[in-house]
Coordinates of C-alpha atoms in Angstrom, one line a residue:
M1 CA 0.0 0.1 0.0
S2 CA 1.5 3.4 -1.0
D3 CA 2.6 6.0 1.7
N4 CA 0.2 8.5 0.1
L5 CA -2.8 6.1 0.9
I6 CA -1.6 5.4 4.3
S7 CA -1.4 9.2 5.0
K8 CA -5.2 9.5 3.7
L9 CA -6.1 6.7 5.8
R10 CA -4.6 8.5 8.9
D11 CA -6.6 11.9 8.1
V12 CA -10.1 9.8 7.8
L13 CA -9.4 7.2 10.3
G14 CA -6.7 8.5 12.8
E15 CA -3.4 6.7 13.5
L16 CA -3.2 3.2 12.5
P17 CA -3.1 0.4 15.0
N18 CA 0.2 0.3 16.8
N19 CA 2.0 -0.5 20.0
I20 CA 5.1 1.4 20.1
E21 CA 5.4 0.9 23.8
A22 CA 5.4 -3.0 23.2
E23 CA 8.1 -2.4 20.6
Q24 CA 10.3 -0.4 22.9
T25 CA 10.0 -3.1 25.7
L26 CA 10.8 -5.9 23.4
L27 CA 13.9 -4.3 22.0
G28 CA 15.0 -3.3 25.3
A29 CA 14.7 -7.0 26.7
I30 CA 16.8 -8.2 23.5
F31 CA 19.5 -5.7 24.4
V32 CA 19.5 -7.1 28.0
D33 CA 19.4 -10.7 27.2
N34 CA 20.0 -11.7 23.6
R35 CA 18.3 -15.1 24.6
T36 CA 15.0 -13.2 24.6
F37 CA 15.2 -13.0 20.5
D38 CA 14.6 -16.9 20.6
R39 CA 11.3 -16.4 22.2
V40 CA 9.9 -14.1 19.3
A41 CA 12.1 -15.3 16.4
P42 CA 9.6 -17.9 15.0
F43 CA 6.7 -15.5 14.5
L44 CA 8.2 -11.9 14.4
E45 CA 9.7 -10.2 11.5
E46 CA 11.1 -6.5 11.3
D47 CA 8.0 -5.7 9.1
H48 CA 5.8 -6.2 12.0
F49 CA 7.1 -3.2 13.6
Y50 CA 5.4 0.2 13.2
E51 CA 8.2 2.5 13.5
P52 CA 10.7 2.4 10.8
L53 CA 13.7 2.9 13.1
H54 CA 12.4 -0.1 15.3
Q55 CA 12.3 -2.3 12.1
R56 CA 16.0 -1.4 11.6
I57 CA 17.0 -2.0 15.0
Y58 CA 15.2 -5.5 15.1
M59 CA 16.8 -6.6 11.7
V60 CA 20.3 -5.7 12.9
C61 CA 19.7 -7.5 16.2
R62 CA 18.7 -10.5 14.5
E63 CA 21.5 -10.6 12.0
L64 CA 24.2 -10.3 14.8
I65 CA 22.7 -12.9 16.8
H66 CA 22.3 -15.3 13.8
M67 CA 26.2 -14.6 13.2
G68 CA 26.8 -15.6 16.9
K69 CA 27.7 -12.0 18.0
P70 CA 26.2 -10.0 20.8
A71 CA 23.6 -7.6 20.0
T72 CA 23.9 -4.5 22.3
P73 CA 23.4 -0.7 21.9
I74 CA 27.3 -0.5 21.1
T75 CA 27.2 -3.3 18.3
V76 CA 24.0 -2.1 16.7
K77 CA 24.9 1.6 16.5
P78 CA 27.2 1.4 13.4
F79 CA 24.4 -0.1 11.3
L80 CA 21.9 2.7 11.9
P81 CA 21.6 6.2 10.3
T82 CA 24.0 8.4 12.4
N83 CA 22.0 11.6 11.6
A84 CA 18.6 10.2 12.5
K85 CA 16.9 11.9 15.6
V86 CA 14.2 10.4 18.0
G87 CA 12.6 13.6 19.3
D88 CA 15.5 15.4 20.9
M89 CA 17.7 12.2 21.3
T90 CA 20.2 11.0 18.8
V91 CA 20.2 7.4 17.8
W92 CA 22.9 6.3 20.2
Q93 CA 21.1 8.0 23.1
Y94 CA 17.8 6.3 22.2
L95 CA 19.5 2.8 22.0
V96 CA 20.8 3.5 25.6
T97 CA 17.4 4.5 26.8
L98 CA 15.9 1.3 25.2
A99 CA 18.4 -1.0 27.2
S100 CA 18.3 1.1 30.5
A101 CA 14.6 1.2 30.6
A102 CA 13.9 -2.4 30.0
V103 CA 12.1 -3.9 32.9
G104 CA 13.1 -7.4 32.4
T105 CA 12.7 -10.3 29.8
M106 CA 9.9 -12.2 31.3
T107 CA 7.2 -10.3 29.3
A108 CA 9.3 -10.3 26.0
R109 CA 7.0 -12.9 24.3
D110 CA 3.9 -10.9 25.3
S111 CA 5.3 -7.8 24.0
G112 CA 6.3 -9.5 20.7
I113 CA 2.7 -10.9 20.4
A114 CA 1.3 -7.4 20.9
V115 CA 3.6 -6.0 18.1
H116 CA 2.4 -8.8 15.8
E117 CA -1.3 -8.3 16.8
A118 CA -1.0 -4.6 15.9
W119 CA 0.5 -5.5 12.6
L120 CA -2.3 -8.0 11.9
A121 CA -4.9 -5.2 12.5
R122 CA -3.0 -2.9 10.2
E123 CA -2.9 -5.6 7.5
A124 CA -6.7 -6.2 8.0
I125 CA -7.2 -2.4 7.3
F126 CA -5.4 -2.5 4.4
A127 CA -7.2 -5.5 2.9
A128 CA -10.5 -4.0 3.7
V129 CA -9.4 -0.5 2.1
N130 CA -8.3 -2.6 -1.2
Y131 CA -11.5 -4.1 -1.5
V132 CA -13.4 -0.6 -0.8
Q133 CA -11.3 0.7 -3.7
F134 CA -12.0 -2.4 -6.1
A135 CA -15.7 -1.9 -5.1
Y136 CA -15.8 1.8 -6.1
D137 CA -14.4 0.7 -9.7
P138 CA -14.9 -3.1 -10.5
P139 CA -14.0 -4.3 -13.9
P140 CA -16.7 -4.8 -16.4
G141 CA -19.1 -7.9 -15.8
V142 CA -17.6 -8.7 -12.4
D143 CA -19.9 -9.5 -9.5
V144 CA -18.4 -7.5 -6.6
I145 CA -20.1 -9.8 -4.0
G146 CA -20.2 -13.0 -5.5
E147 CA -16.8 -13.4 -7.1
R148 CA -14.2 -11.2 -5.4
T149 CA -13.0 -13.5 -2.8
D150 CA -9.4 -11.8 -2.0
I151 CA -10.7 -10.3 1.1
E152 CA -12.1 -13.5 2.5
D153 CA -8.7 -15.1 1.6
K154 CA -6.7 -12.5 3.3
F155 CA -8.6 -12.5 6.4
A156 CA -8.4 -16.3 6.7
Q157 CA -4.7 -16.0 6.2
L158 CA -4.4 -13.5 8.9
R159 CA -6.5 -15.4 11.4
G160 CA -4.1 -18.4 10.7
M161 CA -1.3 -16.2 11.5
R162 CA -2.2 -15.3 15.1
I163 CA 0.1 -16.5 17.7
K164 CA -1.2 -18.7 20.6
P165 CA -0.6 -17.2 24.0
D166 CA 2.2 -18.5 26.1
N167 CA 0.7 -20.8 29.0
S168 CA 4.4 -21.4 30.5
R169 CA 3.4 -19.4 33.3
R170 CA 0.5 -21.6 34.2
G171 CA 0.9 -24.0 37.1
A172 CA 2.7 -27.2 36.2
G173 CA -0.3 -29.4 37.1
A174 CA -2.8 -27.3 34.5
R175 CA -0.1 -27.7 31.7
Y176 CA 0.3 -31.4 32.3
L177 CA -3.5 -31.8 32.2
N178 CA -3.7 -29.4 29.0
N179 CA -1.0 -31.5 27.3
M180 CA -2.6 -34.7 28.0
E181 CA -6.1 -33.4 27.0
E182 CA -4.6 -32.4 23.4
N183 CA -2.8 -35.4 23.0
K184 CA -5.8 -37.5 23.7
E185 CA -8.0 -35.3 21.4
R186 CA -5.3 -35.7 18.8
G187 CA -4.8 -39.4 19.3
S188 CA -1.0 -39.0 19.4
V189 CA 2.0 -37.0 20.8
I190 CA 3.0 -34.1 18.9
G191 CA 6.2 -35.2 17.1
I192 CA 7.8 -36.6 13.9
P193 CA 6.3 -40.1 13.4
I194 CA 9.1 -42.6 13.1
G195 CA 9.1 -44.6 10.1
L196 CA 10.6 -47.9 11.7
K197 CA 8.8 -49.6 14.4
E198 CA 12.1 -50.8 15.5
I199 CA 13.4 -47.6 16.4
Q200 CA 10.2 -46.9 18.3
R201 CA 10.4 -50.0 20.5
V202 CA 14.1 -49.2 21.1
I203 CA 13.5 -45.7 22.5
S204 CA 10.1 -46.5 23.6
E205 CA 8.5 -43.5 21.7
P206 CA 6.3 -43.5 18.8
S207 CA 7.7 -40.2 17.4
F208 CA 10.5 -37.7 17.8
E209 CA 8.9 -35.3 20.2
I210 CA 8.9 -31.8 19.7
G211 CA 11.5 -29.8 21.4
N212 CA 13.9 -32.7 22.0
Y213 CA 17.2 -33.4 20.7
Y214 CA 18.2 -36.9 19.5
G215 CA 21.4 -38.4 18.5
L216 CA 22.1 -41.2 16.0
L217 CA 25.4 -42.9 16.3
S218 CA 27.3 -45.3 13.9
S219 CA 30.5 -45.7 11.8
S220 CA 31.3 -44.3 8.4
G221 CA 29.6 -46.9 5.9
E222 CA 27.2 -48.4 8.2
G223 CA 24.2 -46.8 6.7
K224 CA 23.3 -44.0 9.1
T225 CA 22.7 -41.4 6.2
S226 CA 20.6 -44.3 4.5
L227 CA 18.5 -44.8 7.8
T228 CA 18.2 -41.0 8.1
V229 CA 16.9 -40.7 4.6
Q230 CA 14.3 -43.1 5.4
L231 CA 13.2 -41.4 8.4
V232 CA 13.0 -37.9 6.5
Y233 CA 10.9 -39.4 3.7
H234 CA 8.4 -40.9 6.2
A235 CA 8.4 -37.4 8.2
L236 CA 7.5 -35.7 4.9
A237 CA 4.9 -38.3 3.8
A238 CA 3.2 -37.7 7.2
G239 CA 2.9 -34.0 6.6
C240 CA 5.8 -32.9 8.6
A241 CA 8.4 -30.2 7.4
V242 CA 12.2 -31.3 7.3
Q243 CA 15.5 -29.4 6.9
F244 CA 18.5 -31.5 6.1
Q245 CA 21.7 -29.8 7.2
S246 CA 24.6 -31.8 5.5
Y247 CA 28.3 -31.4 5.3
D248 CA 28.5 -34.3 2.9
Q249 CA 25.5 -34.8 0.9
S250 CA 23.7 -32.7 -1.8
A251 CA 20.2 -32.4 -2.3
E252 CA 20.3 -34.2 -5.6
Q253 CA 22.3 -37.1 -3.7
I254 CA 19.5 -37.2 -1.0
V255 CA 16.7 -37.1 -3.4
R256 CA 18.5 -39.9 -5.5
Q257 CA 18.7 -42.1 -2.5
M258 CA 15.1 -41.6 -1.7
V259 CA 14.1 -42.6 -5.2
A260 CA 16.4 -45.7 -4.8
Q261 CA 14.7 -46.7 -1.4
R262 CA 11.1 -45.8 -2.6
H263 CA 11.1 -47.2 -6.3
R264 CA 13.9 -49.7 -6.0
I265 CA 15.9 -47.9 -8.7
E266 CA 19.7 -48.2 -8.1
A267 CA 21.5 -44.9 -7.7
R268 CA 24.1 -46.0 -10.0
R269 CA 21.5 -46.3 -12.7
Q270 CA 19.9 -43.0 -11.8
R271 CA 23.3 -41.1 -12.2
F272 CA 23.6 -42.5 -15.8
G273 CA 19.8 -42.0 -16.9
D274 CA 19.7 -45.7 -17.4
L275 CA 16.0 -46.2 -16.5
S276 CA 13.3 -47.7 -18.3
Q277 CA 10.2 -45.9 -19.3
S278 CA 8.2 -46.8 -16.1
E279 CA 11.2 -45.9 -14.0
W280 CA 11.4 -42.6 -15.6
V281 CA 7.7 -42.0 -14.9
D282 CA 8.4 -43.0 -11.1
A283 CA 11.3 -40.9 -10.8
K284 CA 9.7 -37.8 -12.5
A285 CA 6.6 -38.2 -10.1
F286 CA 8.8 -38.3 -7.2
A287 CA 10.8 -35.4 -8.1
D288 CA 7.6 -33.3 -8.5
W289 CA 6.2 -34.6 -5.2
I290 CA 9.4 -33.7 -3.3
D291 CA 9.3 -30.1 -4.8
E292 CA 5.8 -29.8 -3.3
Q293 CA 6.9 -30.7 0.3
P294 CA 8.3 -28.3 3.1
F295 CA 11.6 -29.8 2.5
E296 CA 15.1 -28.2 2.5
V297 CA 18.7 -29.4 2.0
V298 CA 21.3 -27.0 3.3
K299 CA 24.7 -27.8 1.9
C300 CA 27.0 -26.9 4.7
S301 CA 30.8 -26.1 4.6
M302 CA 32.3 -24.2 7.5
E303 CA 29.2 -23.5 9.5
G304 CA 29.3 -23.4 13.4
A305 CA 26.3 -24.2 15.7
P306 CA 24.9 -20.5 15.6
Q307 CA 24.7 -20.5 11.8
L308 CA 22.9 -23.9 11.8
A309 CA 20.6 -22.6 14.5
S310 CA 20.1 -19.6 12.1
Y311 CA 19.2 -21.9 9.3
A312 CA 16.7 -23.9 11.5
R313 CA 14.9 -20.6 12.6
S314 CA 14.6 -19.4 9.0
F315 CA 13.3 -22.6 7.8
K316 CA 10.6 -23.0 10.6
R317 CA 9.4 -19.3 9.9
Q318 CA 9.5 -19.4 6.1
K319 CA 8.5 -23.0 5.2
A320 CA 7.4 -25.1 8.1
G321 CA 4.8 -22.8 9.7
E322 CA 2.7 -24.7 12.3
R323 CA 3.8 -28.1 11.0
P324 CA 5.8 -30.5 13.2
T325 CA 9.3 -29.9 12.3
L326 CA 12.3 -32.1 11.9
I327 CA 15.9 -30.7 11.7
V328 CA 18.5 -33.1 10.8
T329 CA 22.3 -32.3 11.0
D330 CA 24.9 -34.7 9.5
H331 CA 27.3 -34.8 11.3
I332 CA 28.5 -33.3 14.6
K333 CA 32.4 -33.7 13.8
R334 CA 32.1 -31.5 10.8
I335 CA 30.6 -28.6 12.7
T336 CA 33.1 -25.7 13.2
P337 CA 33.7 -24.9 16.9
E338 CA 33.2 -21.6 18.5
R339 CA 36.3 -19.7 18.7
N340 CA 36.3 -19.9 22.6
T341 CA 36.3 -23.6 22.3
E342 CA 38.9 -24.3 19.5
R343 CA 41.6 -25.5 21.7
S344 CA 39.2 -27.4 24.0
D345 CA 38.8 -30.9 24.2
P346 CA 36.2 -32.7 22.0
G347 CA 33.9 -33.0 25.2
T348 CA 33.8 -29.4 25.6
K349 CA 33.2 -28.7 21.8
A350 CA 30.4 -31.1 21.7
G351 CA 28.9 -29.6 24.8
V352 CA 28.9 -26.3 23.5
I353 CA 27.4 -27.4 19.9
N354 CA 24.8 -29.7 21.6
G355 CA 23.8 -26.8 24.1
I356 CA 23.1 -24.3 21.3
L357 CA 21.4 -26.6 19.1
K358 CA 19.1 -28.2 22.0
A359 CA 18.1 -24.7 23.0
T360 CA 17.1 -23.8 19.5
A361 CA 15.1 -27.1 19.2
T362 CA 13.0 -26.0 22.3
S363 CA 12.8 -22.2 21.4
I364 CA 11.6 -22.7 17.8
G365 CA 9.5 -25.9 18.5
C366 CA 11.1 -28.6 16.5
A367 CA 12.7 -32.0 16.9
W368 CA 16.5 -32.1 16.1
L369 CA 18.5 -35.3 15.1
M370 CA 22.2 -35.0 15.4
L371 CA 24.1 -37.6 13.3
N372 CA 27.3 -38.9 15.3
Q373 CA 30.2 -40.6 13.4
R374 CA 31.9 -43.2 15.8
N375 CA 35.5 -42.5 17.4
T376 CA 37.9 -44.9 15.8
S377 CA 39.1 -46.3 19.0
G378 CA 35.8 -47.8 19.9
M379 CA 35.9 -50.0 16.6
Q380 CA 39.2 -51.5 17.6
R381 CA 37.3 -53.3 20.5
D382 CA 36.9 -57.1 20.5
N383 CA 33.2 -56.4 20.5
P384 CA 32.9 -53.4 18.3
R385 CA 29.2 -52.7 19.2
P386 CA 28.7 -49.0 20.0
I387 CA 28.9 -47.8 23.4
A388 CA 28.4 -44.2 24.9
S389 CA 32.1 -43.5 24.8
D390 CA 32.0 -43.6 21.0
L391 CA 29.9 -40.5 20.9
F392 CA 31.8 -37.3 19.6
G393 CA 33.1 -35.8 22.8
G394 CA 32.8 -39.1 24.9
E395 CA 30.4 -40.7 27.4
G396 CA 29.5 -37.5 29.2
T397 CA 28.0 -35.8 26.2
K398 CA 25.2 -38.2 26.0
E399 CA 23.6 -36.3 28.7
S400 CA 22.8 -33.5 26.2
Y401 CA 20.6 -35.8 24.0
D402 CA 17.1 -36.8 25.2
S403 CA 17.7 -40.1 23.4
V404 CA 20.6 -41.7 21.5
V405 CA 20.1 -44.5 19.1
Y406 CA 22.9 -46.6 17.6
L407 CA 23.1 -48.5 14.1
Y408 CA 25.6 -51.4 14.0
R409 CA 26.0 -53.5 10.9
F410 CA 27.8 -56.8 11.9
K411 CA 29.1 -57.7 8.4
K412 CA 31.0 -54.6 7.8
F413 CA 33.1 -55.3 11.0
L414 CA 33.2 -59.0 10.3
D415 CA 34.9 -58.4 7.1
E416 CA 37.3 -56.1 8.5
R417 CA 38.1 -58.4 11.1
N418 CA 38.4 -61.6 8.7
A419 CA 40.7 -59.3 6.6
I420 CA 43.3 -59.3 9.4
A421 CA 42.7 -62.4 11.6
S422 CA 45.9 -64.2 11.9
S423 CA 45.5 -66.7 14.8
K424 CA 43.1 -69.1 16.2
S425 CA 42.4 -66.7 19.0
D426 CA 41.4 -64.2 16.6
Q427 CA 39.0 -66.7 15.0
T428 CA 37.6 -67.5 18.3
T429 CA 36.9 -63.9 19.1
I430 CA 35.2 -63.6 15.8
E431 CA 33.1 -66.5 16.6
R432 CA 32.4 -65.1 20.0
V433 CA 31.1 -61.7 18.9
F434 CA 29.6 -62.1 15.7
P435 CA 26.3 -64.1 15.1
S436 CA 26.2 -67.3 12.7
A437 CA 23.9 -65.6 10.5
V438 CA 26.3 -63.3 9.4
R439 CA 29.4 -65.5 9.6
V440 CA 28.1 -68.6 8.0
D441 CA 25.1 -67.5 6.0
G442 CA 26.5 -64.0 4.9
K443 CA 23.4 -62.2 5.8
D444 CA 23.8 -58.3 6.2
I445 CA 21.8 -57.7 9.3
A446 CA 22.0 -54.5 11.4
E447 CA 21.1 -54.0 14.9
I448 CA 19.3 -50.9 16.5
G449 CA 19.8 -50.1 19.9
A450 CA 19.8 -47.2 22.5
L451 CA 22.6 -45.5 24.4
K452 CA 20.1 -43.3 26.4
V453 CA 16.3 -43.2 26.5
R454 CA 14.0 -40.8 28.1
F455 CA 11.5 -43.5 29.1
G456 CA 11.8 -47.3 29.6
P457 CA 14.8 -49.7 29.7
T458 CA 18.0 -49.2 27.5
N459 CA 18.7 -52.7 26.8
I460 CA 16.3 -53.2 24.0
R461 CA 17.9 -54.2 20.7
E462 CA 16.0 -54.8 17.3
T463 CA 17.4 -56.5 14.2
L464 CA 17.0 -55.1 10.6
D465 CA 17.8 -56.4 7.2
F466 CA 20.3 -54.1 5.3
N467 CA 19.4 -54.1 1.3
A468 CA 22.8 -52.8 -0.1
K469 CA 21.4 -52.6 -3.6
F470 CA 19.1 -50.0 -2.6
T471 CA 20.7 -48.8 0.7
L472 CA 17.7 -49.7 2.6
L473 CA 17.1 -50.8 6.1
E474 CA 14.0 -53.2 6.5
S475 CA 12.3 -55.1 8.9
V476 CA 13.4 -58.8 9.1
E477 CA 11.1 -60.9 7.2
P478 CA 9.4 -63.8 9.2
Q479 CA 11.0 -66.4 7.1
T480 CA 14.6 -65.0 7.8
E481 CA 16.4 -67.6 9.9
I482 CA 18.4 -65.9 12.7
D483 CA 19.3 -67.8 15.7
Q484 CA 17.4 -66.1 18.3
E485 CA 19.1 -67.8 21.3
E486 CA 22.4 -66.8 19.8
M487 CA 21.3 -63.4 19.3
S488 CA 20.2 -63.1 22.7
F489 CA 23.4 -64.3 24.0
L490 CA 25.2 -61.7 21.8
N491 CA 22.8 -59.0 23.0
G492 CA 23.8 -59.7 26.7
M493 CA 27.5 -59.0 25.9

């Protein structure tokens, strides 16, 4: 809407809806504690502010915080017009006043909602005025009442953008009952459905719950990316939004692997376009479908945890909306450490990374899956099944996760052990730690287990078949013969 029309509206209707006090209160709270920004970032943009200077201040704060830098009057001042005045105050004096007048951060979200509500009211007025202008001079042959639905669509859109009030200050008991009633009405816990029932059983959860931080551990070449791609596809098919932050895979490679898994078309043949006519149809249909989903692959290189958090915030705000959202990061060792931890031990680095991303998962309302590549020392044990110390940063870092799942393919390690076995004792060890289904029958079976769970026991282990042709993990068919007594013994090791 033009500035001229806005000026005319003010002349006729008076000042447009705004809440300058809420804008000032929020900006002051962000200056006092930058973590306040996370409470409003999922729904508040700079355009929602009424005062142009406030728009600029909020935008600068956001960019600084996303870069992992502090947002204070001192750091914000260089990015604002030096000759601007706010009443009798300079911009610098105004910034200091905002910070010094801040009354705390507890009501920051309420202030953000107030700013957002005033913006919604202005948008509703603009939509109504546009409709009035159209009604005064409609195109020939147009039924103003019967055919024009833009205003109806706009109002429906604005209603959908309203922010739910924060009930965090309600009593714990009231929140507990409210959550249970909502889950009962919906028939499920809010979260990301898990595509393999074996993982559901291992972690005693039907879904990756919103706000939780999960870990997936395996060594290179065991299939953790393949498993992750399966989980991502299932989440998208269930109507969820997914951002895949990858230091290794491109978007094309991930889609290629999905097609291999869903339509049984080997990735090698896809690369060369060696497809039958029906396979071309399937591949095109899948490509069209994936482009319609709230799905994004971010190819990472040197990003640190704050940048990954920024990617997640933007994705949630721009593409995910109210959909349950899964953020996947592959993998933690590739994340660039923060400057103050560059010379620290891996445990400290992992703690800083996990702390930032877990807090982000909670603040923006998503489930986060962090992939871990095993420490090489853990693969030299007689029994190479993963343990907590194989996590990046060691056993202590598992406390950062709500649950940690591992993927263990026996055959990979059996082949490595057979290649270097040189004595009878080596063979005895191999027979002791690898099941006969792998040693004798050559089956490529994988084990899913947990190193930490939120509920239930941690000793549940499930077996899957690995289909190397399509890089696909599948439930073991009933006719597959695996010595359950032997597996029970191995599971107890």
